[in-house]
Short mmCIF file of N, CA and C in Angstrom, two decimals:
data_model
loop_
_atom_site.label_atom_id
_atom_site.label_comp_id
_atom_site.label_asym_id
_atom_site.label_seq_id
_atom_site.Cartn_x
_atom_site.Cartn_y
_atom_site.Cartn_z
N UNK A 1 71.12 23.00 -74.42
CA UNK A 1 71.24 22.72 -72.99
C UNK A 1 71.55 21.23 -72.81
N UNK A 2 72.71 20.87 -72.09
CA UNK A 2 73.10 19.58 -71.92
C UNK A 2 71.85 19.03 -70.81
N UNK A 3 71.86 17.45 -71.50
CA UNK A 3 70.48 16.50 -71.10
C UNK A 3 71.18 15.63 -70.29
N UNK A 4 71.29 14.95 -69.11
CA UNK A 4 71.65 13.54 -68.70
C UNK A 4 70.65 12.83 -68.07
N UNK A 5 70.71 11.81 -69.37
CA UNK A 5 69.92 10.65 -69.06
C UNK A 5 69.96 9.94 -67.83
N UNK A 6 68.56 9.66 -67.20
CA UNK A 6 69.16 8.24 -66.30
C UNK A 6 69.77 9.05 -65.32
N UNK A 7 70.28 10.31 -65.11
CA UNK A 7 70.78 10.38 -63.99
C UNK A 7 70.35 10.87 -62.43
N UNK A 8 68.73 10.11 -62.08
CA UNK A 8 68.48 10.08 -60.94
C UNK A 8 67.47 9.21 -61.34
N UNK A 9 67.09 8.79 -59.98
CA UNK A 9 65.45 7.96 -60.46
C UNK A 9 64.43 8.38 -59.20
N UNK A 10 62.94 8.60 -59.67
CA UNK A 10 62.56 9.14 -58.66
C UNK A 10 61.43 7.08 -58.36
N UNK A 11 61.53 7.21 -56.95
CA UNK A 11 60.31 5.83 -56.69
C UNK A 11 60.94 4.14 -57.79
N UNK A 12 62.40 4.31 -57.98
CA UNK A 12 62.83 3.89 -59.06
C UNK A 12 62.84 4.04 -60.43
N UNK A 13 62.08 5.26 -60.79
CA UNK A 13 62.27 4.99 -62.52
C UNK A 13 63.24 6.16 -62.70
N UNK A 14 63.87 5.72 -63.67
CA UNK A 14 64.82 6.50 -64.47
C UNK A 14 64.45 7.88 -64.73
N UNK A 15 65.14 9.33 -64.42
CA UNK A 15 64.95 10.46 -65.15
C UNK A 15 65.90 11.17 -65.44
N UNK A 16 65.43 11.81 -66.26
CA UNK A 16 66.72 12.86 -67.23
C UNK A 16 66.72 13.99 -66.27
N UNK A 17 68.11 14.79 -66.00
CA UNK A 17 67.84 16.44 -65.62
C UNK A 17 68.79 17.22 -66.23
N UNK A 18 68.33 18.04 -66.82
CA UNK A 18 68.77 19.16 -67.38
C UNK A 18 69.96 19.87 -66.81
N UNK A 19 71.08 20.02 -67.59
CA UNK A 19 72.07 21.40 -67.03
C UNK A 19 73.23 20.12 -66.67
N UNK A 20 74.77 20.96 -66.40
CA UNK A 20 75.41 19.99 -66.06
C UNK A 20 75.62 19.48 -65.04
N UNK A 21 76.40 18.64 -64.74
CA UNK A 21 76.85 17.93 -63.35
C UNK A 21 78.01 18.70 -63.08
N UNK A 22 77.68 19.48 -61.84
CA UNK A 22 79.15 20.21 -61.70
C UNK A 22 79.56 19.40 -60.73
N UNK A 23 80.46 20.19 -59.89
CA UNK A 23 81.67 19.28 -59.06
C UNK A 23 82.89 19.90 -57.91
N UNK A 24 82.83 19.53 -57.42
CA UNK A 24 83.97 20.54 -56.39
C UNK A 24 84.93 21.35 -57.03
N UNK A 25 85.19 22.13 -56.82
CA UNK A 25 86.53 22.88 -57.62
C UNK A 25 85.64 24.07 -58.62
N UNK A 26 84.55 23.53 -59.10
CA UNK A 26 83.61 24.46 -60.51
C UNK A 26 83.20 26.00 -59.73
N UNK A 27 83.36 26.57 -60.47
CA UNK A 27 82.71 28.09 -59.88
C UNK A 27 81.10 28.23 -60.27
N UNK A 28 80.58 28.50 -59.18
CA UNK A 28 78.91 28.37 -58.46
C UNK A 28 78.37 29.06 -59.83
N UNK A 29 77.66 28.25 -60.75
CA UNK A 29 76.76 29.54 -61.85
C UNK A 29 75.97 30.55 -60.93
N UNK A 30 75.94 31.64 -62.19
CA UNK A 30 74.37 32.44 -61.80
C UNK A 30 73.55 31.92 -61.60
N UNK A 31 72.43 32.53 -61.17
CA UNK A 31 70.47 32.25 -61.19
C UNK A 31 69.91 33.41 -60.94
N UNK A 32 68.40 33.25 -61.35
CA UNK A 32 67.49 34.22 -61.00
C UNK A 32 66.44 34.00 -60.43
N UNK A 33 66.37 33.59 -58.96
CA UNK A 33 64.86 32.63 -58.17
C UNK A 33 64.45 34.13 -57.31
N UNK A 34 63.29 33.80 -57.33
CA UNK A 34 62.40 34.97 -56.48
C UNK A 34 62.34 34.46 -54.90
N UNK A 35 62.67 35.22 -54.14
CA UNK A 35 62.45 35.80 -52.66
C UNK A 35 60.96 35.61 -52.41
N UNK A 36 60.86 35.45 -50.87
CA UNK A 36 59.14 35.39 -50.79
C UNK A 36 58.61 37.17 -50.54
N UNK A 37 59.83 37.89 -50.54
CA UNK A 37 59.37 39.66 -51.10
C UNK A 37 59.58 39.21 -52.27
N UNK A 38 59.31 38.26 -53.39
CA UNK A 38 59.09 38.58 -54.86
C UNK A 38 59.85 39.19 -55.57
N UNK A 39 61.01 39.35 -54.82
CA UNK A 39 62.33 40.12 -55.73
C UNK A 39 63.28 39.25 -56.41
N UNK A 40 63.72 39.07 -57.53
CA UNK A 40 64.56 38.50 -58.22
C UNK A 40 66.17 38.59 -57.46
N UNK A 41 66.62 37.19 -56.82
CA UNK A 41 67.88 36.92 -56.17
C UNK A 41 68.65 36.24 -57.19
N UNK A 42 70.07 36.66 -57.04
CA UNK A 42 70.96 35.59 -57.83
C UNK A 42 71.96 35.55 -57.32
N UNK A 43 73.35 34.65 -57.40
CA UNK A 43 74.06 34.48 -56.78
C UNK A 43 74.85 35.78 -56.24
N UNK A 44 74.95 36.59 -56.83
CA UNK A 44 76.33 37.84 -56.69
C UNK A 44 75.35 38.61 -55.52
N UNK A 45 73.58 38.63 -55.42
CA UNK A 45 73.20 38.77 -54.43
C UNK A 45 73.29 38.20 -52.76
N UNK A 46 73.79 36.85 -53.12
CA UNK A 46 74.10 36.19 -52.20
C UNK A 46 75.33 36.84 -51.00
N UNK A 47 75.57 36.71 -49.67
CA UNK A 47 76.59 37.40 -49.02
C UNK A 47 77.95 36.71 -49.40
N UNK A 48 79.41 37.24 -49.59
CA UNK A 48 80.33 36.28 -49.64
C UNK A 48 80.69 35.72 -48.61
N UNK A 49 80.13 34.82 -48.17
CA UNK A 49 80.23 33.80 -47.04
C UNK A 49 80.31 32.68 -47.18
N UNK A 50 80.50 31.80 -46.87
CA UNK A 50 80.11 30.40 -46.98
C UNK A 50 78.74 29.78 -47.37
N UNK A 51 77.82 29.38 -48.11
CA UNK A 51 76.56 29.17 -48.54
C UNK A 51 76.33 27.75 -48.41
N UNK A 52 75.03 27.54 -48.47
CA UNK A 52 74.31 25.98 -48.50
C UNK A 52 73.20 26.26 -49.26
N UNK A 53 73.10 25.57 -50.45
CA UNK A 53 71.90 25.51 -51.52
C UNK A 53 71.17 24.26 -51.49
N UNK A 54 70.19 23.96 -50.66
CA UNK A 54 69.87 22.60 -50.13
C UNK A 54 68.06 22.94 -51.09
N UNK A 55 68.33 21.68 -52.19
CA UNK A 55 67.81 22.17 -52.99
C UNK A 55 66.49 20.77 -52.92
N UNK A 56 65.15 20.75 -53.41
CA UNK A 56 64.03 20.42 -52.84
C UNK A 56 63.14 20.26 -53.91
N UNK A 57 62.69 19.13 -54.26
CA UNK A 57 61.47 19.09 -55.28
C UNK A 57 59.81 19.70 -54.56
N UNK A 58 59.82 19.73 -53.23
CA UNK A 58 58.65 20.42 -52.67
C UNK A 58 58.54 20.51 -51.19
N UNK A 59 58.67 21.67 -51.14
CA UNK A 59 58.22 21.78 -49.63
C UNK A 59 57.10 20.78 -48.84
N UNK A 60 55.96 20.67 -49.58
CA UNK A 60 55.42 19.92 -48.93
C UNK A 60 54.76 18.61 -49.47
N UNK A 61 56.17 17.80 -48.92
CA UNK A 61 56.81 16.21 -49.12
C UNK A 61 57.25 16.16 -48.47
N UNK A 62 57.25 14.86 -47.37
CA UNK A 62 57.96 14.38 -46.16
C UNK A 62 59.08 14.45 -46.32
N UNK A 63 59.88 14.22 -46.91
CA UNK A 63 61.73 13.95 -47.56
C UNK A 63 61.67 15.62 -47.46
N UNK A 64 61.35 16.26 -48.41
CA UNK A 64 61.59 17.43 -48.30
C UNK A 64 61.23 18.53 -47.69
N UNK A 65 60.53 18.09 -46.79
CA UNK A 65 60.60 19.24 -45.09
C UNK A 65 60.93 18.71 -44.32
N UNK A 66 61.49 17.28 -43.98
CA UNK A 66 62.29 16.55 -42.83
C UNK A 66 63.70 17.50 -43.43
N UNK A 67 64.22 17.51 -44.60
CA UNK A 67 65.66 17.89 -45.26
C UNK A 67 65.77 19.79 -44.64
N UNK A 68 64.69 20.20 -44.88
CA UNK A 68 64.54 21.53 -44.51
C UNK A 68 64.65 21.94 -43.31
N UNK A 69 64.02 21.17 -42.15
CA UNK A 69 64.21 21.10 -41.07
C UNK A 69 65.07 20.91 -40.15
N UNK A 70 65.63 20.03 -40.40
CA UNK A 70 66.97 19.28 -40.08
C UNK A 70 68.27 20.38 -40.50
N UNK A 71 67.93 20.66 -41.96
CA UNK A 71 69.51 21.42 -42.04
C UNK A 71 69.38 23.09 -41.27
N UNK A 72 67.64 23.55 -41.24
CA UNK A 72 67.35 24.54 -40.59
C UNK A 72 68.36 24.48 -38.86
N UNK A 73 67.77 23.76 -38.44
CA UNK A 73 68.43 22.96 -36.61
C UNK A 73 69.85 23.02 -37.14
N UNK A 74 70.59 22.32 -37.77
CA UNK A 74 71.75 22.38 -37.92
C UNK A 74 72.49 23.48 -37.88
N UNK A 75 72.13 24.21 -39.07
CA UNK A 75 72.90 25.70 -39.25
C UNK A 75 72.84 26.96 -38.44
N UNK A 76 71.81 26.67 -36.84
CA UNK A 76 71.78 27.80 -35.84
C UNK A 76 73.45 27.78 -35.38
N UNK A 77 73.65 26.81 -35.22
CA UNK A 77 75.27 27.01 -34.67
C UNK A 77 76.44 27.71 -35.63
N UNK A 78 75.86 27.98 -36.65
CA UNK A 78 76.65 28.51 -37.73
C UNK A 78 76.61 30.04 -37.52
N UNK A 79 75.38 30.55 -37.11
CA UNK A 79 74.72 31.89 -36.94
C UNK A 79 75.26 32.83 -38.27
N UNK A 80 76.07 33.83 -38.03
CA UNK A 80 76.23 34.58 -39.40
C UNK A 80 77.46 34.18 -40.04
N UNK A 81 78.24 33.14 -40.28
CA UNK A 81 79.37 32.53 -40.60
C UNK A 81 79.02 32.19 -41.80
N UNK A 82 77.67 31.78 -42.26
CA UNK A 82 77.05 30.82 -43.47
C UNK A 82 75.66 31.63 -43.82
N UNK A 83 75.23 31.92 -45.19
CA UNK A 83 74.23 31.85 -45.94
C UNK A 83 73.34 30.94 -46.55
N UNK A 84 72.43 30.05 -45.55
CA UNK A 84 71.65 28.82 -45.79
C UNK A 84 70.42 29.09 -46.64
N UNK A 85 70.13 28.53 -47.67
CA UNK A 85 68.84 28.64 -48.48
C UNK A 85 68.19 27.48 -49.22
N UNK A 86 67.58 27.29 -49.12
CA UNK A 86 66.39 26.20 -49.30
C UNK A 86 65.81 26.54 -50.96
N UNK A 87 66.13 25.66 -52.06
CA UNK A 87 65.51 25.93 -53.49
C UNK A 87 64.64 24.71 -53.54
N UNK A 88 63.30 25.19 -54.35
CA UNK A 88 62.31 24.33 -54.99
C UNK A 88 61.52 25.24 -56.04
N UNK A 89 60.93 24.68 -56.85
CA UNK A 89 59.65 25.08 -57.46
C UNK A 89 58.47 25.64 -57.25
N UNK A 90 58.51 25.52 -55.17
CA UNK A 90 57.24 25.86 -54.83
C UNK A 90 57.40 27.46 -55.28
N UNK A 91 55.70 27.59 -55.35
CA UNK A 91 55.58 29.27 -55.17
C UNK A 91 56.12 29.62 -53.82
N UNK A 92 56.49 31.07 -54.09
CA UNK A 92 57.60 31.79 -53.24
C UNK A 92 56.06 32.05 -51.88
N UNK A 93 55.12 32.22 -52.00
CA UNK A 93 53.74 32.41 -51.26
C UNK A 93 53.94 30.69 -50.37
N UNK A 94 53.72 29.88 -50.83
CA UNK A 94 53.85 28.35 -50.17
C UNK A 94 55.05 28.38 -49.45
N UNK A 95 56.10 28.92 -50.05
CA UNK A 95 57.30 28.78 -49.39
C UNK A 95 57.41 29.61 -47.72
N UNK A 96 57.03 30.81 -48.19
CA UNK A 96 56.71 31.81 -46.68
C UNK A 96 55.81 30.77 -46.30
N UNK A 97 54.29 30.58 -46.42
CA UNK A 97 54.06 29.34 -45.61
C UNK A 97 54.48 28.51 -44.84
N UNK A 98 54.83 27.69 -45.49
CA UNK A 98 55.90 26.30 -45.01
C UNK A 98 57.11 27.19 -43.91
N UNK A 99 57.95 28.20 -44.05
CA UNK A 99 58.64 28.30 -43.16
C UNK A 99 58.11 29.53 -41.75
N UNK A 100 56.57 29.33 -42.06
CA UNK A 100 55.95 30.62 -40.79
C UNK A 100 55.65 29.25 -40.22
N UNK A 101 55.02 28.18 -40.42
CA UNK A 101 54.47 26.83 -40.16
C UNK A 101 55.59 25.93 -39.48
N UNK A 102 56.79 25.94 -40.13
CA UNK A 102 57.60 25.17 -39.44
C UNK A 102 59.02 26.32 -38.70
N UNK A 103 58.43 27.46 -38.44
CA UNK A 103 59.19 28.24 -37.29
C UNK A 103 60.85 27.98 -38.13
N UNK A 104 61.11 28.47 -39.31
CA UNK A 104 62.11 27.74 -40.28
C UNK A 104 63.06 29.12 -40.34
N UNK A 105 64.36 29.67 -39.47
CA UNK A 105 64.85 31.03 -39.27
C UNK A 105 65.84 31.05 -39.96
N UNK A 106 66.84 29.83 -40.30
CA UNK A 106 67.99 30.16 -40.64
C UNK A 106 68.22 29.54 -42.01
N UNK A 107 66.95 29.01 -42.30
CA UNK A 107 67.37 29.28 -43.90
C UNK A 107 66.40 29.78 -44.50
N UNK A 108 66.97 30.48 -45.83
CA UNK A 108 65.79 31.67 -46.61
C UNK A 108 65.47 30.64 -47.54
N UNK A 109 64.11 30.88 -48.13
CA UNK A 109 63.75 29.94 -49.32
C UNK A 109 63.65 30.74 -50.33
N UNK A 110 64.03 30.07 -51.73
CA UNK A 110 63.92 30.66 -53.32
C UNK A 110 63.86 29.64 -54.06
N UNK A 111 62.87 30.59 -54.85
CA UNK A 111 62.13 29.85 -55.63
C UNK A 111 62.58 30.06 -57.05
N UNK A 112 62.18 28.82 -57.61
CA UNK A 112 62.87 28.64 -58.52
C UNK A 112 62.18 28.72 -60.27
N UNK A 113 60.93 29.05 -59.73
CA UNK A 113 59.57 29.66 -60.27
C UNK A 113 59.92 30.11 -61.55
N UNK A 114 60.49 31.32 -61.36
CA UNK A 114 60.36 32.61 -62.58
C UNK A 114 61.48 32.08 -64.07
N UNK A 115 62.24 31.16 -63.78
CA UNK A 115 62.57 31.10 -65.52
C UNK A 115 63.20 29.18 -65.12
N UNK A 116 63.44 29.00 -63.80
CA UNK A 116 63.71 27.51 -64.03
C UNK A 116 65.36 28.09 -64.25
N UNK A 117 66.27 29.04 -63.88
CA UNK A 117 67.74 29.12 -64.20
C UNK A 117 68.37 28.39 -62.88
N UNK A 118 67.72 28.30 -61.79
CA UNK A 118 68.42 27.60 -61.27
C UNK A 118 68.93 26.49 -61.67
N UNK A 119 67.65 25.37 -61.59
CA UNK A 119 67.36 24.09 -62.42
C UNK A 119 68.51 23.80 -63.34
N UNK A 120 68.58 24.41 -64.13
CA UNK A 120 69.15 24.40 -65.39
C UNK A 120 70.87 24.71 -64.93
N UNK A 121 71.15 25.79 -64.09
CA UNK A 121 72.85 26.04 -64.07
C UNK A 121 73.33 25.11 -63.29
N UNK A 122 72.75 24.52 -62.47
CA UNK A 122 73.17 23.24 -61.24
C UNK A 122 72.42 22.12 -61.52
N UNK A 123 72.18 21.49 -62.75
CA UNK A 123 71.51 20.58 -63.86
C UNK A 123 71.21 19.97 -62.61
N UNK A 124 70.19 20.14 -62.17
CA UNK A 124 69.00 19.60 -61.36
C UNK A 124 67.34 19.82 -61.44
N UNK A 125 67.01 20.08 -62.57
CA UNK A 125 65.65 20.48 -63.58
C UNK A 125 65.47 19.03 -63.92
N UNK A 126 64.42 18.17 -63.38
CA UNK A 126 63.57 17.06 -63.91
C UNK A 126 62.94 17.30 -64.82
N UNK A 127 63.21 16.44 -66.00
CA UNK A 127 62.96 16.42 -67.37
C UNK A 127 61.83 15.66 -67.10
N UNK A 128 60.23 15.41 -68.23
CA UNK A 128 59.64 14.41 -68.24
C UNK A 128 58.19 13.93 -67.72
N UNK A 129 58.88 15.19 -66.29
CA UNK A 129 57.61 14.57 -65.27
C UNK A 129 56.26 15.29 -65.67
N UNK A 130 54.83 15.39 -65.20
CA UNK A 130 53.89 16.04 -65.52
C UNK A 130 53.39 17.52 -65.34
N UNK A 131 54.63 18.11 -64.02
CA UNK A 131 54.71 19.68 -63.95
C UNK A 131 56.32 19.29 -63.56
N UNK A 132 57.04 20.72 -63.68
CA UNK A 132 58.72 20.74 -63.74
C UNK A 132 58.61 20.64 -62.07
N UNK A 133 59.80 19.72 -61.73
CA UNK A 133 60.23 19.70 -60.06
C UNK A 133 61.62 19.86 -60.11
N UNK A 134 62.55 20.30 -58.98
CA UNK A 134 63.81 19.95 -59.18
C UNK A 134 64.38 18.67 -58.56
N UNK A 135 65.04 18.22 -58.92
CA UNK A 135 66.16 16.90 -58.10
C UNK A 135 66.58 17.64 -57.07
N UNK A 136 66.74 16.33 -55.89
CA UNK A 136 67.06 16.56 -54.50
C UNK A 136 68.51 16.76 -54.84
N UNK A 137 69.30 17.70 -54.19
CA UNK A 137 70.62 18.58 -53.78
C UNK A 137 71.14 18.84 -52.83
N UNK A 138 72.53 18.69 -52.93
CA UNK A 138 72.98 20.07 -51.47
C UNK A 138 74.03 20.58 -52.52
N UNK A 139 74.50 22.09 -52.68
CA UNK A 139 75.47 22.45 -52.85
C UNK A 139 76.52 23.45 -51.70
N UNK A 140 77.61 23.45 -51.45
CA UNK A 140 77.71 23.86 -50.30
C UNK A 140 79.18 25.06 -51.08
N UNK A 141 79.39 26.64 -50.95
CA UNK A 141 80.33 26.52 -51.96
C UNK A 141 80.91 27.61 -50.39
N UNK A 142 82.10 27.94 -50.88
CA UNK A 142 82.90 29.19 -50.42
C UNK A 142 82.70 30.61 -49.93
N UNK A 143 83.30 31.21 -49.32
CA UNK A 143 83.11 32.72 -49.90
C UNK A 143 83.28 33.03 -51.45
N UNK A 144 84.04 32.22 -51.94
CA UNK A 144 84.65 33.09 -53.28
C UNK A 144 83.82 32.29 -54.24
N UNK A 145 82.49 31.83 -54.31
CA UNK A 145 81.90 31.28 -54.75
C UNK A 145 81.84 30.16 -55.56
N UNK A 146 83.50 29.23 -54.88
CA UNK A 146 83.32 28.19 -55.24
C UNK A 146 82.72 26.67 -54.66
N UNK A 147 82.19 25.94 -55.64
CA UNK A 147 81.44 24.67 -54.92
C UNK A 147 82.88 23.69 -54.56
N UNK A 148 82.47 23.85 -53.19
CA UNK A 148 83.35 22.84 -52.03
C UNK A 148 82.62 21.36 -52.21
N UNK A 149 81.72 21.42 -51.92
CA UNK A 149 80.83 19.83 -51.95
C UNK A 149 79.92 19.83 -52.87
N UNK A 150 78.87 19.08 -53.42
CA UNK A 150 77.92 18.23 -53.74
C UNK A 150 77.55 17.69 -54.07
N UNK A 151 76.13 16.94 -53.67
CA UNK A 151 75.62 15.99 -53.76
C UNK A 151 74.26 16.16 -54.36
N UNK A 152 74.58 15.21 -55.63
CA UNK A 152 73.30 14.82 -56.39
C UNK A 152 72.67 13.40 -56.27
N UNK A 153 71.23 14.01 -55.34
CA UNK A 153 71.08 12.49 -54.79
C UNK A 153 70.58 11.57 -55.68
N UNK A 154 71.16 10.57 -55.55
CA UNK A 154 70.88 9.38 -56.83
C UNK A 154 69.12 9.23 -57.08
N UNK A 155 68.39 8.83 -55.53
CA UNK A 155 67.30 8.40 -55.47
C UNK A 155 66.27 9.67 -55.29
N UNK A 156 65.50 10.52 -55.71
CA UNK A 156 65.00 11.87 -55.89
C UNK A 156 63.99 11.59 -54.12
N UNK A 157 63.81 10.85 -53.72
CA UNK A 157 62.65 10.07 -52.22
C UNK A 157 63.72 10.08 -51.26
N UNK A 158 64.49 10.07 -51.46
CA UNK A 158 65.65 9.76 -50.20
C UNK A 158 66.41 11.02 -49.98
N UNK A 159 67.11 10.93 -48.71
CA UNK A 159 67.58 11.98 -47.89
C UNK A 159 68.91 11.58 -48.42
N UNK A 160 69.60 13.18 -48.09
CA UNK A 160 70.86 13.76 -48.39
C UNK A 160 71.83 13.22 -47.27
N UNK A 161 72.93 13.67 -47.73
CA UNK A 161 73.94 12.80 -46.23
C UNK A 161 74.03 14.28 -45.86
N UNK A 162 73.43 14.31 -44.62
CA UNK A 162 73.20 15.39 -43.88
C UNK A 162 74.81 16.08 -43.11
N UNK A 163 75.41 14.59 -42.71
CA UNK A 163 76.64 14.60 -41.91
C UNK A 163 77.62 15.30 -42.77
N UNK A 164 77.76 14.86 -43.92
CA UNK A 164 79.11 15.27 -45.14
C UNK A 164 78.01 16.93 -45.74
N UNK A 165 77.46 16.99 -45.72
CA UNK A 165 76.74 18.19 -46.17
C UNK A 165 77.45 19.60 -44.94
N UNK A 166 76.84 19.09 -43.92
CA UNK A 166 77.29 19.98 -42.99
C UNK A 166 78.82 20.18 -42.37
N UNK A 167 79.08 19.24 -42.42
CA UNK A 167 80.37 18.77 -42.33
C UNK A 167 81.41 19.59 -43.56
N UNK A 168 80.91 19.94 -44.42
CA UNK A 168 81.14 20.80 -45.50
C UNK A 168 81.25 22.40 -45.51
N UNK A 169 80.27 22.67 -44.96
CA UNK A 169 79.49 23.86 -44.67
C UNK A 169 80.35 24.65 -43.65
N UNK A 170 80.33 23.45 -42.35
CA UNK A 170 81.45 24.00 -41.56
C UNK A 170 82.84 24.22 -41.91
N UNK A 171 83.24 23.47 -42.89
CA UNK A 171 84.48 23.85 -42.96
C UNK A 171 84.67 25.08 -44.13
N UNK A 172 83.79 25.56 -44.76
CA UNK A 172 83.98 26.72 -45.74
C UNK A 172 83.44 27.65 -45.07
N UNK A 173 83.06 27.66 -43.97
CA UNK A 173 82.78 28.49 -42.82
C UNK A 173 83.81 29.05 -42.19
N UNK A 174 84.74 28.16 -42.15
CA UNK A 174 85.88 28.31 -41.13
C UNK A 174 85.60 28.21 -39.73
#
């Protein structure tokens, strides 16, 4: 499994994440993250629509439920044009939480729990740390499941460019 060093830092220090750096043009890997029904989702489950993989080291972290929130508000105007989903590590149980708590409709959360393939196919798996988290993300791809945008955020504490994210979204929306 390809390693890159150094390529984010969380609070400033340097960390490795697992899997590669893909890139606009790359076709979206598989995964296998659990649903908060506990059912194993992967991409070909996904609708062919336009998607947003707005991806989260924890639900509950300021950065990462301001990110959840925000792109939640955003994507009502999208209504069924786009498939919005929210990835982290949390348990798929925390995750229903967090989105009965923050009234959270238009994007589904998956978890990334059951083997870490997300992590690993969209090399955003933090190497190092003291339990596995993922690096902050957006991937935004096609109907035909290719990645149109993303962004691997340099600083793992800091927010995504919300504007070019969505701004993305809409246009593989049509």
């Amino acid at each position: 499994m390809q390693k890159r060093a150094n390529a984010v830092t969380f609070k400033g220090n340097p960390l490795t994440l697992v899997g590669p750096q893909l890139k606009p043009g790359d076709s979206a890997p598989d995964f296998a993250c659990v649903t908060s029904g506990l059912e194993i989702m992967g991409l070909s489950k996904t609708p062919h629509k336009a998607r947003m993989f707005s991806v989260v080291p924890s639900l509950d972290t300021p950065v990462c439920h301001d990110q959840t929130v925000k792109f939640n508000r955003a994507v009502d105007a999208l209504k069924d044009k786009a498939a919005c989903y929210t990835i982290s590590l949390d348990m798929p149980f925390a995750q229903k939480r967090f989105c009965g708590a923050e009234n959270i409709s238009n994007m589904q959360t998956l978890s990334d729990v059951h083997n870490q393939s997300f992590g690993k196919a969209y090399g955003v798996l933090i190497e190092g740390l003291p339990i596995p988290l993922l690096s902050r993300a957006v991937f935004i791809l096609d109907k035909n499941g290719k990645i149109t945008y993303c962004e691997y955020v340099p600083e793992v504490a800091s927010h995504p460019n919300y504007d070019k994210a969505l701004d993305a979204l809409k246009t593989a929306a049509g």
